[in-house]
Short mmCIF file of C-alpha atoms in Angstrom, two decimals:
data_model
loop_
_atom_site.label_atom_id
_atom_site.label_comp_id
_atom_site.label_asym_id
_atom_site.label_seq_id
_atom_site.Cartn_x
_atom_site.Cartn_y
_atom_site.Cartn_z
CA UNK A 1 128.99 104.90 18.78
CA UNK A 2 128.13 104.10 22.51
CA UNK A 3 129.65 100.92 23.32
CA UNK A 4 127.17 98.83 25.82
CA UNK A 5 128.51 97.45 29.34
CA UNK A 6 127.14 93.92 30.52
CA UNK A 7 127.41 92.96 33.91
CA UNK A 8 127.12 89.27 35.05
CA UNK A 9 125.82 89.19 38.63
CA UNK A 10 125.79 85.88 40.48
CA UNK A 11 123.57 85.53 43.10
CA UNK A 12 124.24 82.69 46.01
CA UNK A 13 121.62 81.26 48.65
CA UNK A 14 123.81 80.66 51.94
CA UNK A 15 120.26 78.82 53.68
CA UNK A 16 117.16 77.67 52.33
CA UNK A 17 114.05 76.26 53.71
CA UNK A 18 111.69 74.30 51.87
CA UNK A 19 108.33 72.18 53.00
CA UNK A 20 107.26 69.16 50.97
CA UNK A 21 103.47 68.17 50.50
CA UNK A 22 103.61 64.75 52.83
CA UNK A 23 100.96 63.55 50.05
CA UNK A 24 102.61 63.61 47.57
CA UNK A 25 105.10 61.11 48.40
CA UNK A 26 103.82 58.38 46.10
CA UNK A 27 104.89 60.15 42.89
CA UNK A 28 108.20 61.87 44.39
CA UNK A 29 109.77 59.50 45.88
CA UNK A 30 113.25 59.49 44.31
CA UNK A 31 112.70 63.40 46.29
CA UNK A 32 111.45 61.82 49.57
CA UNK A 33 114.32 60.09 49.74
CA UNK A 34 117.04 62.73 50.04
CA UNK A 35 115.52 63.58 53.37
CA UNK A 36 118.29 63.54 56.04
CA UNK A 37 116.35 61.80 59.20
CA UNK A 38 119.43 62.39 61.63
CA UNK A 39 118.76 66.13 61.05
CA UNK A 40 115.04 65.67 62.41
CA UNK A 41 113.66 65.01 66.31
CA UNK A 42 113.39 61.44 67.02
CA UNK A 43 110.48 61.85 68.74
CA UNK A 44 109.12 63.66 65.45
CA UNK A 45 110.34 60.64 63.18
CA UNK A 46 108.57 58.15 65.21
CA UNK A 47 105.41 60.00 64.87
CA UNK A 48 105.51 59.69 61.16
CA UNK A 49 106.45 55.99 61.11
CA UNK A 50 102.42 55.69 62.48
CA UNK A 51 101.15 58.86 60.51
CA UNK A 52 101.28 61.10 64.16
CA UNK A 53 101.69 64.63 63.54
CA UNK A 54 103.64 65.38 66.27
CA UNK A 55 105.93 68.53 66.82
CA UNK A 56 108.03 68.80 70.72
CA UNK A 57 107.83 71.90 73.13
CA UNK A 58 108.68 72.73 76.00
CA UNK A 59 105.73 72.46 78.63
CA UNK A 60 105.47 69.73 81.13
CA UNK A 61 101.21 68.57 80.12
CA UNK A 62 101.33 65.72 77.61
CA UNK A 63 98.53 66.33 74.77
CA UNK A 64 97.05 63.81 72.30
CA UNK A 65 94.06 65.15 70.49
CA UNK A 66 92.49 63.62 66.79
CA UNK A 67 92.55 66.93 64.61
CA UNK A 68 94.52 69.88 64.18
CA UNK A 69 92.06 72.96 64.97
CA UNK A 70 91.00 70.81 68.17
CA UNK A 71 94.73 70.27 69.39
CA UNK A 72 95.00 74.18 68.96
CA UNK A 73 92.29 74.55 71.39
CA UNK A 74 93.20 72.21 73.71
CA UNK A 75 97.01 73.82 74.49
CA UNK A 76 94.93 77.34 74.20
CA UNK A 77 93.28 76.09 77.32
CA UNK A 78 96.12 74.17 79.10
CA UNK A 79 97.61 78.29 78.65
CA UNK A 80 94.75 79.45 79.92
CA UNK A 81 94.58 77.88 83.02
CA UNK A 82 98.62 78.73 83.99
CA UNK A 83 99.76 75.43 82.40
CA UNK A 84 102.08 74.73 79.15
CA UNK A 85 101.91 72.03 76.66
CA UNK A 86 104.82 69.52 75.97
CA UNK A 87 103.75 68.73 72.44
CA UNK A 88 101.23 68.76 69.41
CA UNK A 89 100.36 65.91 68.64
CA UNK A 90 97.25 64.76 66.65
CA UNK A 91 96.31 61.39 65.77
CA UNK A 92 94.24 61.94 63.43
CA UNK A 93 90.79 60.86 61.91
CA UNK A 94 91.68 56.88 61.93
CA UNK A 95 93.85 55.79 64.57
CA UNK A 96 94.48 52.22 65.30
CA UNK A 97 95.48 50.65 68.89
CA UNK A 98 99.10 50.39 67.85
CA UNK A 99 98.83 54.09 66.85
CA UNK A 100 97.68 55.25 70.07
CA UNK A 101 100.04 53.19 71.69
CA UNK A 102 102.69 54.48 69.95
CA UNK A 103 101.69 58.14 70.73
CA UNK A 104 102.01 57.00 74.40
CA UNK A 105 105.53 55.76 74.29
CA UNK A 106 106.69 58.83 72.04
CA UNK A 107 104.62 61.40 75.05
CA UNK A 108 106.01 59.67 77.93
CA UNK A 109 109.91 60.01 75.96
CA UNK A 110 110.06 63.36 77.10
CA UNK A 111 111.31 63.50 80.67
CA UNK A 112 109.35 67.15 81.13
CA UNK A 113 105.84 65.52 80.91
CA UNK A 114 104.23 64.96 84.56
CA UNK A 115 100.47 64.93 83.43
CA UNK A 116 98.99 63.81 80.02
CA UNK A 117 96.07 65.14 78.97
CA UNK A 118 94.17 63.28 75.69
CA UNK A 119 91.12 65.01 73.96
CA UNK A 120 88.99 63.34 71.29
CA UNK A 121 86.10 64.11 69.64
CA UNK A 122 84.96 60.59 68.11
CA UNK A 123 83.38 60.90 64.91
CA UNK A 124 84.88 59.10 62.20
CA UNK A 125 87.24 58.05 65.22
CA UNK A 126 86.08 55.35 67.75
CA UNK A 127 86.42 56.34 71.18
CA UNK A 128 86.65 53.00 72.25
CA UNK A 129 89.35 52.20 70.23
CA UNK A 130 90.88 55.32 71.77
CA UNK A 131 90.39 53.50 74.91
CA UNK A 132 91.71 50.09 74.55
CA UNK A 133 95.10 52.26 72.94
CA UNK A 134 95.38 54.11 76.14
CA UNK A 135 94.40 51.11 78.41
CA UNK A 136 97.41 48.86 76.36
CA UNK A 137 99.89 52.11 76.49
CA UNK A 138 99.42 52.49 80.25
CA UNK A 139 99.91 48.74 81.22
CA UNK A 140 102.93 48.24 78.33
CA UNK A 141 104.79 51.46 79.21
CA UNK A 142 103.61 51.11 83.34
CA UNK A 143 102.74 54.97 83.39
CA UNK A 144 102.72 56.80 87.31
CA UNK A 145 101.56 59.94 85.75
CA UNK A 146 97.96 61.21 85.98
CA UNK A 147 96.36 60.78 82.17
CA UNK A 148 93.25 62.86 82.29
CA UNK A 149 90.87 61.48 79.54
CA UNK A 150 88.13 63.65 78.01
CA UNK A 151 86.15 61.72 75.23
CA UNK A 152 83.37 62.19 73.40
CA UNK A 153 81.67 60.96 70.50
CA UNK A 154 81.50 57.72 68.81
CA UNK A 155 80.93 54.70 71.53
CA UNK A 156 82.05 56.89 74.61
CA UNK A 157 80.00 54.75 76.78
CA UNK A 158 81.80 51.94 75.66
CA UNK A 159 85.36 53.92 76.48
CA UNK A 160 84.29 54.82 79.55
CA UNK A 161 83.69 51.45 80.62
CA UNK A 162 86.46 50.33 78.76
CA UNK A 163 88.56 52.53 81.37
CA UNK A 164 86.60 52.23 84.52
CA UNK A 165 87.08 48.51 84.25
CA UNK A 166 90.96 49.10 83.85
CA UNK A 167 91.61 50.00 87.26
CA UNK A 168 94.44 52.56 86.37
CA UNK A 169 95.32 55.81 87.34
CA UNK A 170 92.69 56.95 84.27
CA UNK A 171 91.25 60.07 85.07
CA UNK A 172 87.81 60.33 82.84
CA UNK A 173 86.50 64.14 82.06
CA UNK A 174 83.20 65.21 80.38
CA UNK A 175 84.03 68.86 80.30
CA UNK A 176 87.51 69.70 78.26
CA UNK A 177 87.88 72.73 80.77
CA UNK A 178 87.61 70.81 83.96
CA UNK A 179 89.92 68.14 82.18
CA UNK A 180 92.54 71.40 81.49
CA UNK A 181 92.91 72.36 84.88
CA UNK A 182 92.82 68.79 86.30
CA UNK A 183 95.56 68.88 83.76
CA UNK A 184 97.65 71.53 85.10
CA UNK A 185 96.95 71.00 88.78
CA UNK A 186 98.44 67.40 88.80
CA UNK A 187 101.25 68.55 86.53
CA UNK A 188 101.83 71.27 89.19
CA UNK A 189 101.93 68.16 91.76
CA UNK A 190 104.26 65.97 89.97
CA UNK A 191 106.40 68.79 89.42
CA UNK A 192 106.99 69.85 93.21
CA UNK A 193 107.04 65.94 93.54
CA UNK A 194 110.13 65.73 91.63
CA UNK A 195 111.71 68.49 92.55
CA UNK A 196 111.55 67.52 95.77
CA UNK A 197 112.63 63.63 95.20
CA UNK A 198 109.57 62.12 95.91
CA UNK A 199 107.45 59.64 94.61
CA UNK A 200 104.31 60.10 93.87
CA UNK A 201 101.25 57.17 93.75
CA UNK A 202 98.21 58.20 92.10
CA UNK A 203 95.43 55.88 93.37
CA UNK A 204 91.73 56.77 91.84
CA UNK A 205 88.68 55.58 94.27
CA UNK A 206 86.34 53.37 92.29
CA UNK A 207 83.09 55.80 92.97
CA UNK A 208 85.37 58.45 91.09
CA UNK A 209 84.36 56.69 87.77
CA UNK A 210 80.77 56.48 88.46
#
């Protein structure tokens, strides 16, 4: 007769990652509410507080852009032209004022940013909304930094004269690749600025609007 050995093995996990479906918080939320926010970027948890995906790096060019696929392109072509994105952030397909504002104050947290550049395609999204949000954001937060605007879509007209009649340093592009290195070259500017302990006043001639 053979007699039969059984070994017990025991197997530990020393780590584990896991990623939660942000949807489905309505039915999970005894789940949702083991997560640890002090383990998180503030920056990160303020952007979800207003539904802003928003993820920190480590470039000095500000982005806000309404969907994910176009905020890929947009720091594609901040690379391109020598520059480096300081965050992802999208707002999304329905962002209010208070939403845009919000994106401004977490952007202009980050002591790396010198430029910000915003790109939106308006389709379900108002650009003039866009507009009044980064018209509010700029007076609240008193920005210095160049924000380079490219909008298009929905009521741009209405955006642009939205942020001609502002009178602040609102930089309007057509053309996302001009807007990029307009981007870049400011950033650049700021930078040396800094560096150097000076301050630098952005002042925009009105016929640059027209």
């Amino acid at each position: 007769m053979q007699r039969m050995l059984m070994k017990v093995v025991t197997d530990f996990a020393l780590d584990a990652k896991m990623r939660f479906d942000d949807n489905a918080e309505f039915r999970q939320k005894d789940l949702f509410a083991l997560r640890d926010w002090s383990q998180e970027n503030m920056q990160e948890v303020e952007a979800a507080k207003f539904d802003l995906n928003y993820i920190a790096l480590d470039g000095s060019i500000g982005c806000m852009v309404n969907g994910a696929g176009l905020a890929m392109a947009t720091m594609d072509i901040i690379k391109l032209h020598g520059g480096d994105p300081a965050n992802f952030l999208d707002v999304g397909g329905g962002a209010t004022v208070d939403a845009v504002r919000e994106a401004f104050k977490i952007i202009t947290a980050d002591p790396k940013v010198h430029a910000i550049l915003v790109n939106i395609f308006g389709g379900i999204m108002r650009c003039d909304v866009i507009a009044e949000g980064i018209i509010a954001a700029a007076k609240e937060l008193n920005i210095k930094m160049p924000i380079i605007v490219r909008l298009q879509g929905t009521n741009v007209n209405e955006a642009k004269e939205l942020i001609k009649k502002s009178e602040l340093r609102i930089l309007p592009k057509d053309d996302l690749d001009e807007a990029a290195m307009l981007s870049v070259h400011l950033a650049q500017i700021v930078h040396l600025a800094r560096e150097a302990r000076l301050d630098v006043s952005f002042e925009i001639p009105p016929e640059y609007h027209i």
